[in-house]
mmCIF file of C-alpha atoms in Angstrom:
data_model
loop_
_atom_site.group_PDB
_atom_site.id
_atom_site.type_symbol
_atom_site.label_atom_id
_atom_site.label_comp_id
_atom_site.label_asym_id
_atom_site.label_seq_id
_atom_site.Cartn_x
_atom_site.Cartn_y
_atom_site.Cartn_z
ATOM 1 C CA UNK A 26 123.532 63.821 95.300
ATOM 2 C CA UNK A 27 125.623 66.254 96.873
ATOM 3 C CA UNK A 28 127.228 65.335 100.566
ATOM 4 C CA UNK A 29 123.325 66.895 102.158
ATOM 5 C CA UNK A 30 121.482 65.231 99.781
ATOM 6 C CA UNK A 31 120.977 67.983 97.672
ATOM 7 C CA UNK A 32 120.743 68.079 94.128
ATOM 8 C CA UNK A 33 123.885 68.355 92.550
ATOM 9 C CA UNK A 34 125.108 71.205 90.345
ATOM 10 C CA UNK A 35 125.261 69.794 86.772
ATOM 11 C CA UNK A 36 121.788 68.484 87.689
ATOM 12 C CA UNK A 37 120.102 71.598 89.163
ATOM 13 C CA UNK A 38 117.730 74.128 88.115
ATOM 14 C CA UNK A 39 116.645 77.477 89.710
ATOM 15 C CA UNK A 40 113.678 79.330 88.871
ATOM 16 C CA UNK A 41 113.464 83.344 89.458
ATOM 17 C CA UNK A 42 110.223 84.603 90.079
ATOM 18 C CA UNK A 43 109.579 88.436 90.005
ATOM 19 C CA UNK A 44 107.524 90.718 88.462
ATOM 20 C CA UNK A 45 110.472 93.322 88.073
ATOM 21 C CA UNK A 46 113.894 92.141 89.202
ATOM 22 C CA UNK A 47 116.581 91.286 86.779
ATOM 23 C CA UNK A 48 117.515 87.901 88.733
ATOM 24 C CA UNK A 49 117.926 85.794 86.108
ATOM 25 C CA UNK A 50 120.173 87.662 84.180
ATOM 26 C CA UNK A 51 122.337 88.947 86.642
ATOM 27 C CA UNK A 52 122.728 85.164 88.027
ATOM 28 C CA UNK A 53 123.383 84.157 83.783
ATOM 29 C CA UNK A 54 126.217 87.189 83.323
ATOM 30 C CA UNK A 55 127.651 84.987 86.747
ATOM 31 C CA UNK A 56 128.776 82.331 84.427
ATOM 32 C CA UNK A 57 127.955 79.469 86.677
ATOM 33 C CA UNK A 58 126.450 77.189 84.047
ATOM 34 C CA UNK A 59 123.733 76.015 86.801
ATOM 35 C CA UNK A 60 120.112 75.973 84.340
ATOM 36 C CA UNK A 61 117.760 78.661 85.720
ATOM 37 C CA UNK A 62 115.209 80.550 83.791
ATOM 38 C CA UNK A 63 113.031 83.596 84.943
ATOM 39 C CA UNK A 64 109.363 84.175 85.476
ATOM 40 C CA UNK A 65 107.311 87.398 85.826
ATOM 41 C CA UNK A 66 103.479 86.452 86.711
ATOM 42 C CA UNK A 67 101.698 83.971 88.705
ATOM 43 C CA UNK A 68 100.502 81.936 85.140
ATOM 44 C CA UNK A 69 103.765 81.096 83.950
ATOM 45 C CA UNK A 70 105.262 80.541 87.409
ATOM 46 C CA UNK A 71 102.413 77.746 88.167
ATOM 47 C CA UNK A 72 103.369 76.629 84.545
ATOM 48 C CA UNK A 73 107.081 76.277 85.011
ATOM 49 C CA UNK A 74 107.287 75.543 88.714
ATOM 50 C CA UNK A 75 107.414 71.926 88.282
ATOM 51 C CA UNK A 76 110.932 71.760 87.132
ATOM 52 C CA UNK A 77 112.602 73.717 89.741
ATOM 53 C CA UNK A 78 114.580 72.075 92.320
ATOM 54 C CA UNK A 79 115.698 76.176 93.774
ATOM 55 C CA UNK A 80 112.903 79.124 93.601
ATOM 56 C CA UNK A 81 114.142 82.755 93.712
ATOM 57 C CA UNK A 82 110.855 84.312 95.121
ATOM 58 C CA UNK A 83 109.128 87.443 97.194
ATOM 59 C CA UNK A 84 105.528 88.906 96.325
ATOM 60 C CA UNK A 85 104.530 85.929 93.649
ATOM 61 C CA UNK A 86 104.272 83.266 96.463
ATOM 62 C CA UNK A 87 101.240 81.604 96.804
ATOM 63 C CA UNK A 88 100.969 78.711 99.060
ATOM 64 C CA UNK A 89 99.110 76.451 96.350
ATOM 65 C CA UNK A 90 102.012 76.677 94.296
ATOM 66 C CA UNK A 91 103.224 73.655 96.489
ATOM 67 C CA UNK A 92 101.238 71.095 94.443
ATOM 68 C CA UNK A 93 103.023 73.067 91.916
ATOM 69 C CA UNK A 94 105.999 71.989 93.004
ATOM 70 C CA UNK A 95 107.358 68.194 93.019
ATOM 71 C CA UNK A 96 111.394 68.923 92.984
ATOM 72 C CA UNK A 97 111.210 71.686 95.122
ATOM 73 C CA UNK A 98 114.073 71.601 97.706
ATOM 74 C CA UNK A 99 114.805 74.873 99.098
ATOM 75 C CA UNK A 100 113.460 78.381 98.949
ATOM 76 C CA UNK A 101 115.145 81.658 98.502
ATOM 77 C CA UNK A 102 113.483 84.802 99.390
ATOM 78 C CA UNK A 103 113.896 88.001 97.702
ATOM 79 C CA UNK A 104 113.267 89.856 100.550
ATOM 80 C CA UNK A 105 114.244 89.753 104.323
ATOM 81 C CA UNK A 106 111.095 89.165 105.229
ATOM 82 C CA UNK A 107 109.195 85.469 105.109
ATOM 83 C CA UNK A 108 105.873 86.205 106.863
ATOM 84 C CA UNK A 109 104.191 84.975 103.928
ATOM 85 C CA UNK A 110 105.349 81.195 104.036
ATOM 86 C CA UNK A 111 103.878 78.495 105.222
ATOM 87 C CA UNK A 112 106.589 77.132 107.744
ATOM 88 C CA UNK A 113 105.089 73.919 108.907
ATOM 89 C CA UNK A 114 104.200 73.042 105.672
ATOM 90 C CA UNK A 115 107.608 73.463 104.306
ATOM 91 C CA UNK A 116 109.164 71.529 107.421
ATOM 92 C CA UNK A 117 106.794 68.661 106.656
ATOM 93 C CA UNK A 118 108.001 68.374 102.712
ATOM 94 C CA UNK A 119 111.032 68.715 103.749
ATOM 95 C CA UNK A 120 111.730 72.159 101.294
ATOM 96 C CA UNK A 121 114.409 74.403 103.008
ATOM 97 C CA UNK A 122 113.705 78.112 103.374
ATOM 98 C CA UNK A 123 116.470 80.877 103.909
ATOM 99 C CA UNK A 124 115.539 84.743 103.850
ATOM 100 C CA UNK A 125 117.506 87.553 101.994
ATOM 101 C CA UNK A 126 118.104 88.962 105.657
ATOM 102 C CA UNK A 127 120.976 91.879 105.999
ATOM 103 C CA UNK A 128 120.555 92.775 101.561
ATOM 104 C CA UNK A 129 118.883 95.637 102.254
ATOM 105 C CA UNK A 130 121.113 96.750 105.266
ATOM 106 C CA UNK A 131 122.756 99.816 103.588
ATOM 107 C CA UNK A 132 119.581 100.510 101.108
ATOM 108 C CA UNK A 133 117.153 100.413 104.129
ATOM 109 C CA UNK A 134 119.037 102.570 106.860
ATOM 110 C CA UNK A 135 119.847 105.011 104.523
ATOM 111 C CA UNK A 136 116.165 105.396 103.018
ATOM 112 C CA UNK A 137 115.190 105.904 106.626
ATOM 113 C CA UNK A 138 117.930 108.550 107.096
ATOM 114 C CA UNK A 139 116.755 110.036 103.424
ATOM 115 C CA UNK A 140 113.050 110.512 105.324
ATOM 116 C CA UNK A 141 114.400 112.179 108.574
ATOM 117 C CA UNK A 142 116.821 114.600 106.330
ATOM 118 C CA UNK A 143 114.030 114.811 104.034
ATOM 119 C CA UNK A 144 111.015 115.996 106.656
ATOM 120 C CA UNK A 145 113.009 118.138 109.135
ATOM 121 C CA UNK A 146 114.367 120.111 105.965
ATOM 122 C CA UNK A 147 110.933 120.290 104.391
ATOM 123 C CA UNK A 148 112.021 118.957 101.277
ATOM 124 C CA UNK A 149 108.466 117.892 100.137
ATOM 125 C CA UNK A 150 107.253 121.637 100.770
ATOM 126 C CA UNK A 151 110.235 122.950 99.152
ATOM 127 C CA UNK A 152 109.155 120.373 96.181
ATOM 128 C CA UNK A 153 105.582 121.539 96.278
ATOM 129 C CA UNK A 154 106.776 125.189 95.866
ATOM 130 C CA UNK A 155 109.217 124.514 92.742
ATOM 131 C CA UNK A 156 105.771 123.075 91.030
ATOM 132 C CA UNK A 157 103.910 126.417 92.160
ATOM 133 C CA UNK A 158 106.839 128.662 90.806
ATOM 134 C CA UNK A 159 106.969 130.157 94.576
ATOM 135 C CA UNK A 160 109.568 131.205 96.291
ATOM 136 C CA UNK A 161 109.159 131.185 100.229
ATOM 137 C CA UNK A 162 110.015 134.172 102.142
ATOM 138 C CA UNK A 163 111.352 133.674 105.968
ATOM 139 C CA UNK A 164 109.839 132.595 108.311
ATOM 140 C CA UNK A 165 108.842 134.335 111.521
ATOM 141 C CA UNK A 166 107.360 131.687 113.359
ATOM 142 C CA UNK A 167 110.468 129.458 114.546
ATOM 143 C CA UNK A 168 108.606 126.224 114.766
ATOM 144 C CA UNK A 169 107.654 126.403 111.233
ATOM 145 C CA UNK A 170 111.135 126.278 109.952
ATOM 146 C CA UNK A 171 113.360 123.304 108.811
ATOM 147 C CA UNK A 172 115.131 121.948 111.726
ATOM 148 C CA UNK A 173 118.689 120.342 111.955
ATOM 149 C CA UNK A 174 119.501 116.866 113.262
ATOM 150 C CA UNK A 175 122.584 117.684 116.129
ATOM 151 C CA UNK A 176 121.339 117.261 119.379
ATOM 152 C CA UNK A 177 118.093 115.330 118.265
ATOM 153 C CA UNK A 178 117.416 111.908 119.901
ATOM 154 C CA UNK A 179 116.526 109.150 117.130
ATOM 155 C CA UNK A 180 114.618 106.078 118.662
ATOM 156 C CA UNK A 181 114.770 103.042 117.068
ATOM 157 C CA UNK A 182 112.509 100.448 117.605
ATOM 158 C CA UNK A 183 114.280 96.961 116.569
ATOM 159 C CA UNK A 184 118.191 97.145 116.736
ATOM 160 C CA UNK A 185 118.686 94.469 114.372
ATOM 161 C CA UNK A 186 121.401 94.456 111.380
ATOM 162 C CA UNK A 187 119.535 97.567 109.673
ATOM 163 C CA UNK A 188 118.481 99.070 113.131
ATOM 164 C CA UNK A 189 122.053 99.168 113.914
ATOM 165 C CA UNK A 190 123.389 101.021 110.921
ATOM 166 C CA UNK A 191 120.713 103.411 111.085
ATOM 167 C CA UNK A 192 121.842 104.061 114.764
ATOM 168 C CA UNK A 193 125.196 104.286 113.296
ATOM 169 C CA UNK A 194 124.097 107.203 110.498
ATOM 170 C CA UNK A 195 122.585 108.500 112.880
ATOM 171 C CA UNK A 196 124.991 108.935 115.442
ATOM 172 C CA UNK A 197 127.263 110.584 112.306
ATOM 173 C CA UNK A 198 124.618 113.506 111.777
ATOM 174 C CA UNK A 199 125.145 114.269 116.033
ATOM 175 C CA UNK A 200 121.894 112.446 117.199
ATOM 176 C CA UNK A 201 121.565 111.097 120.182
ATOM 177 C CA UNK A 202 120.544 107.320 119.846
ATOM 178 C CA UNK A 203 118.225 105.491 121.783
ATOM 179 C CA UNK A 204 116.391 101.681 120.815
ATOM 180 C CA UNK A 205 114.697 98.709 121.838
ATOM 181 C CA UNK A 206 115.490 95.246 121.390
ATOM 182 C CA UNK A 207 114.396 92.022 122.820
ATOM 183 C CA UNK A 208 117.664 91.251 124.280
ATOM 184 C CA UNK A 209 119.969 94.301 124.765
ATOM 185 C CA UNK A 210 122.702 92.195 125.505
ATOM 186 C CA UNK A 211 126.241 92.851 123.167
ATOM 187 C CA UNK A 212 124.528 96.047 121.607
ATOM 188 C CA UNK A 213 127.666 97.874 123.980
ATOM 189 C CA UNK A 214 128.535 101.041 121.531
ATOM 190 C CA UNK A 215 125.267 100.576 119.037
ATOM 191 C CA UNK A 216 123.633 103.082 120.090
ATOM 192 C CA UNK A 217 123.694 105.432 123.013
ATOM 193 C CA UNK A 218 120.971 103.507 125.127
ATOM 194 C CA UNK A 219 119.587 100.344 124.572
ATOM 195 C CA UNK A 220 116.451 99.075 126.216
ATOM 196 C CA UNK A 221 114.540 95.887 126.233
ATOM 197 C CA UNK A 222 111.331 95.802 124.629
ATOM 198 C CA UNK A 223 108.899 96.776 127.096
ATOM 199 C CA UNK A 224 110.234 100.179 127.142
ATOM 200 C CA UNK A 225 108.855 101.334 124.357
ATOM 201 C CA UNK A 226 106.807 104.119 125.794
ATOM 202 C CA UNK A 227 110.296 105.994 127.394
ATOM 203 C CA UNK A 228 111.419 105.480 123.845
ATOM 204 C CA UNK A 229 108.177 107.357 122.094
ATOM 205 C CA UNK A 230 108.140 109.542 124.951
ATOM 206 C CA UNK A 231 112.399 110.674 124.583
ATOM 207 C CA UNK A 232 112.150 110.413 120.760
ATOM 208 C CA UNK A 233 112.267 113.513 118.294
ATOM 209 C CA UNK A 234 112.424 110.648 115.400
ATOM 210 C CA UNK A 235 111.186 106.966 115.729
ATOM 211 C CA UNK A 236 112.095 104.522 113.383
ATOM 212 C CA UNK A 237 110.152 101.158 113.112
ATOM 213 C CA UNK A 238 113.156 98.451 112.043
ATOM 214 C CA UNK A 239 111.102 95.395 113.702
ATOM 215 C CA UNK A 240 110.114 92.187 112.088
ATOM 216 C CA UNK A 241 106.448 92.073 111.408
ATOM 217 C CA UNK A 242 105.169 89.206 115.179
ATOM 218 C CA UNK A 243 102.303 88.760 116.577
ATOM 219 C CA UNK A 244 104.156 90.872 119.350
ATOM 220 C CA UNK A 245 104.703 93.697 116.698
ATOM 221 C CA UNK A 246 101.613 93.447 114.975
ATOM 222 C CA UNK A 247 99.670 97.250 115.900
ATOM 223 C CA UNK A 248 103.214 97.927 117.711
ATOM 224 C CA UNK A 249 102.229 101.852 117.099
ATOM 225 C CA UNK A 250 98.782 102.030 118.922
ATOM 226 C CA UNK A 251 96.707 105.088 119.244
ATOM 227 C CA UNK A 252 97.904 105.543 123.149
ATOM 228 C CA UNK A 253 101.196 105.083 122.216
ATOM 229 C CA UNK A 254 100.882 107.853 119.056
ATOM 230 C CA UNK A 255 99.799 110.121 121.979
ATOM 231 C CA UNK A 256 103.004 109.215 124.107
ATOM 232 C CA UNK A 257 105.163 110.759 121.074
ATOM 233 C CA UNK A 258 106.475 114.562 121.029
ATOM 234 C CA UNK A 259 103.799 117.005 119.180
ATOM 235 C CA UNK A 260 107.094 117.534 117.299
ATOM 236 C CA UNK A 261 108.198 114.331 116.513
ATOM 237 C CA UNK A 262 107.864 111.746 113.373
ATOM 238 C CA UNK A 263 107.447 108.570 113.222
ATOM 239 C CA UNK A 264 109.483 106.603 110.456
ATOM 240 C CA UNK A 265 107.928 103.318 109.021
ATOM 241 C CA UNK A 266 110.690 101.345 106.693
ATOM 242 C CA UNK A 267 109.160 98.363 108.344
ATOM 243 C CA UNK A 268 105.880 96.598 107.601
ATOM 244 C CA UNK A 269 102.759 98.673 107.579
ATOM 245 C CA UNK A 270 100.823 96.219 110.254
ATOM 246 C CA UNK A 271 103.090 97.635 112.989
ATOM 247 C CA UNK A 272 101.365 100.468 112.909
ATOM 248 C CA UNK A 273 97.279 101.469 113.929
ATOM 249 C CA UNK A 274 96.905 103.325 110.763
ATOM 250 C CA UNK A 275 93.584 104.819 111.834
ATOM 251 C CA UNK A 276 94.859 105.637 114.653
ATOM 252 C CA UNK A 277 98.088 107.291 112.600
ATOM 253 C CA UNK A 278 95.929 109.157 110.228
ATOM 254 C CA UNK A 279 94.096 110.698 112.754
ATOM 255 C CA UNK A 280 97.402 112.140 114.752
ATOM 256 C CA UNK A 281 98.714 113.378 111.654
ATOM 257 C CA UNK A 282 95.548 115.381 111.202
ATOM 258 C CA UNK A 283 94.927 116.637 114.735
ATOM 259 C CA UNK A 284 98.575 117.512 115.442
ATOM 260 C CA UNK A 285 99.009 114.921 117.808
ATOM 261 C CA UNK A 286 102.805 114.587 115.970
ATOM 262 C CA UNK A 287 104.410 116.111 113.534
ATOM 263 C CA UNK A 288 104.705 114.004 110.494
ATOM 264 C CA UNK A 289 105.524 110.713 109.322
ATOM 265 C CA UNK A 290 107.616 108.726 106.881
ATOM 266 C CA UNK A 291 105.756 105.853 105.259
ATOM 267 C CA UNK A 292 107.536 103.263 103.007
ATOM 268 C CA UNK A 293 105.189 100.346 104.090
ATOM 269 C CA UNK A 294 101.555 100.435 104.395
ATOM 270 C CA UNK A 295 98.716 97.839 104.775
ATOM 271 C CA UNK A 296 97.177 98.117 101.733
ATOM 272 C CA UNK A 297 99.753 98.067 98.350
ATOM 273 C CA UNK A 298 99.194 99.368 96.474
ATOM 274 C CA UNK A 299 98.449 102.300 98.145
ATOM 275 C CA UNK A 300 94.431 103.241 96.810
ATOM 276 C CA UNK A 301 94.145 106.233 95.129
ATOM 277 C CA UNK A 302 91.489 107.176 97.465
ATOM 278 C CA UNK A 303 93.577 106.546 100.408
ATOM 279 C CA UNK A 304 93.647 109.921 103.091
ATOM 280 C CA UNK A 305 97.596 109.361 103.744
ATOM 281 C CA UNK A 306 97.906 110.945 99.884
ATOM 282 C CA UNK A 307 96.933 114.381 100.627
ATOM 283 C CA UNK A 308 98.711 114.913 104.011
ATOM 284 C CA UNK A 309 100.795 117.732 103.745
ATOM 285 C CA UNK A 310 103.095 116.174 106.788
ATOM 286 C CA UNK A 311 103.250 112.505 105.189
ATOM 287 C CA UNK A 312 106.159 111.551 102.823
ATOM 288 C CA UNK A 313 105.165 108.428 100.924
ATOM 289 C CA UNK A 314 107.498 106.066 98.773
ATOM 290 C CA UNK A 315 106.092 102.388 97.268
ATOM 291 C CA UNK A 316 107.636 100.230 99.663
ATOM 292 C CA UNK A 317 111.016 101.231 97.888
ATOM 293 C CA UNK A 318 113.750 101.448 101.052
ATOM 294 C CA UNK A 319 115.626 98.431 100.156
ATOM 295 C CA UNK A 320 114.850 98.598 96.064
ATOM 296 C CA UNK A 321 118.501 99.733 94.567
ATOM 297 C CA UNK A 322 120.493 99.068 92.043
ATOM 298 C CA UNK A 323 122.865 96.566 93.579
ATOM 299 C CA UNK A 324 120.126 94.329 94.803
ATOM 300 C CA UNK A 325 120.282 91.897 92.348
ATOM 301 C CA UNK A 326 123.502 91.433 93.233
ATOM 302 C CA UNK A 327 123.138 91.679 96.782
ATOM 303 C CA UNK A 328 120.675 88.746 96.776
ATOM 304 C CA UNK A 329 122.401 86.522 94.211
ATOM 305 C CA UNK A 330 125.972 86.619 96.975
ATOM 306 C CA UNK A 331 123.547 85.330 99.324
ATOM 307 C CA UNK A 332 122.196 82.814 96.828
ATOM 308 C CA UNK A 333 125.564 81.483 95.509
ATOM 309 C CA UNK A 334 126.870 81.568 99.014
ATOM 310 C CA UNK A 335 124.215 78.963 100.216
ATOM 311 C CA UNK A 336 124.747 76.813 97.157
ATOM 312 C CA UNK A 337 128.649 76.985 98.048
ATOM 313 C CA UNK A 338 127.378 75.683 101.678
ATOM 314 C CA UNK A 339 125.404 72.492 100.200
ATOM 315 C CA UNK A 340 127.569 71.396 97.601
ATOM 316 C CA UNK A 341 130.191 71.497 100.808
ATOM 317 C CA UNK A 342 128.065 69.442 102.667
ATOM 318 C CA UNK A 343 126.741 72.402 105.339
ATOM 319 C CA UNK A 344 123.914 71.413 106.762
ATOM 320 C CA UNK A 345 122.850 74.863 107.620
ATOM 321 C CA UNK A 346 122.306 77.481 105.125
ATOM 322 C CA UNK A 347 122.731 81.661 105.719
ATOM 323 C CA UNK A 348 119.521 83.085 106.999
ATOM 324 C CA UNK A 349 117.486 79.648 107.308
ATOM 325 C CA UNK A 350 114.446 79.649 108.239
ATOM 326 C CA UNK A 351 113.113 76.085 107.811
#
């Protein structure tokens, strides 16, 4: 046993579980030697499970898998998130859990900056019209044209480490920046105004963008209500990079069609897929990727730093790991 009781390195094994990541052999071309093999479905994860003492895991988790699992010591998430664990139960076995928070830093802000480029330009019209073999005359009406970002004010709700560097990028393209955060205090220089996170109504209200960057709560859960889709700008769109339960998605469809704003940005929604029959599809002031914003090419990478760093911690004797959870 390592100095925290943890299993030591000639003695370890890590299982990766996803359905489409290249975790285990980015971690093999790492040259550690630590045993690890990879797993892409639910069957041969439940088959497998049982020798892992480390699981590499996101979207395959299921909570019976922990009857699965008699060497499990510590989780590793995929993904910043870790809504889907069972906490208590992992406190009670005594498994660690630690969260891929601040991978998708970069990837994230900059997807959300891709969608705010991307909808005051009109970039999916301009799309549409390649496909039709039209070219668009001028425009009269001055509303109807793309729009530039200097002098716009970009709210973000949830100044965290991906809130900030959107505020950041933001800030770059001449916005003016205004968020919300649960405690404003040391966010001096972030953004232009920070507020704590009852004012979220001055923030729809001042916004010409809104960007959701907050953890899916019980607080956040419904965040973007129907009243507070009718606080927002009839010119303003709201960006979700977040999780698709913080927003009233009724209540969103039905702004997007009446006017009530402008357009939105959706990389999360409640049901993902999204259905085929789903109404968001044929929105003309929608832009839609597959829950994609932090999916690049140097995540892999980005996740197995994190990884290795927390096995550096253990075999150190740390007691606490980067991003724990549990």
């Amino acid at each position: 046993m390592t100095a925290t009781g943890f299993v030591p390195r000639d003695a370890l094994t890590i299982c990766f579980a996803h359905v489409a990541y290249q975790m285990g052999a980015a971690f093999g071309a790492r040259g550690t030697g630590i045993r690890h093999f990879e797993v892409r479905d639910l069957d041969a994860l439940m088959a497998r499970l049982p020798e892992a003492h480390v699981l590499v895991i996101s979207g395959l988790w299921r909570n019976t898998l922990l009857e699965q699992a008699p060497k499990l010591r510590w989780i590793q998430s995929i993904g910043a998130g870790y809504d889907q664990f069972p906490l208590e139960d992992l406190r009670r076995r005594g498994i660690r859990l630690s969260s891929a928070r601040g991978v998708n830093r970069n990837a994230v802000s900059e997807h959300a900056l891709a969608m705010i480029l991307a909808l005051a330009r009109k970039l999916p019209q301009a799309r549409d019209n390649q496909r039709r073999h039209t070219w668009r005359g001028m425009i009269a009406d001055i509303g109807q044209r793309e729009d530039e970002l200097t002098g716009k004010t970009l709210g973000i709700i949830g100044l965290g480490h991906i809130g900030s560097r959107t505020a950041a990028l933001g800030k770059a393209f001449g916005m003016r920046v205004i968020a919300t955060k649960r405690t404003p205090a040391g966010t001096s220089g972030v953004a232009d105004e920070v507020w704590p996170a009852e004012h979220i109504e001055d923030l729809l209200r001042a916004a010409d963008f809104v960007v959701l960057h907050c953890p899916l709560t019980d607080e956040t859960r419904g965040l973007i209500s129907r009243p507070r889709l009718a606080l927002m700008k009839p010119s303003a769109y709201l960006i979700n990079v977040a999780r698709g339960a913080c927003v009233d998605e009724p209540a969103l469809l039905a702004a997007l069609r009446d006017g009530t704003i402008a357009g939105a940005g959706l990389d999360h929604l409640m049901d993902e897929p999204l259905p085929a029959g789903s109404p968001f599809w044929d929105l003309d002031n929608v832009l839609i990727t597959p829950h994609t914003a932090g999916e690049t090419q140097q995540y892999e990478s980005n996740v197995l730093d994190i990884l290795m760093g927390n096995l550096g911690r253990l075999e150190r004797g740390e007691q606490t790991l980067q991003n724990q959870v549990v």
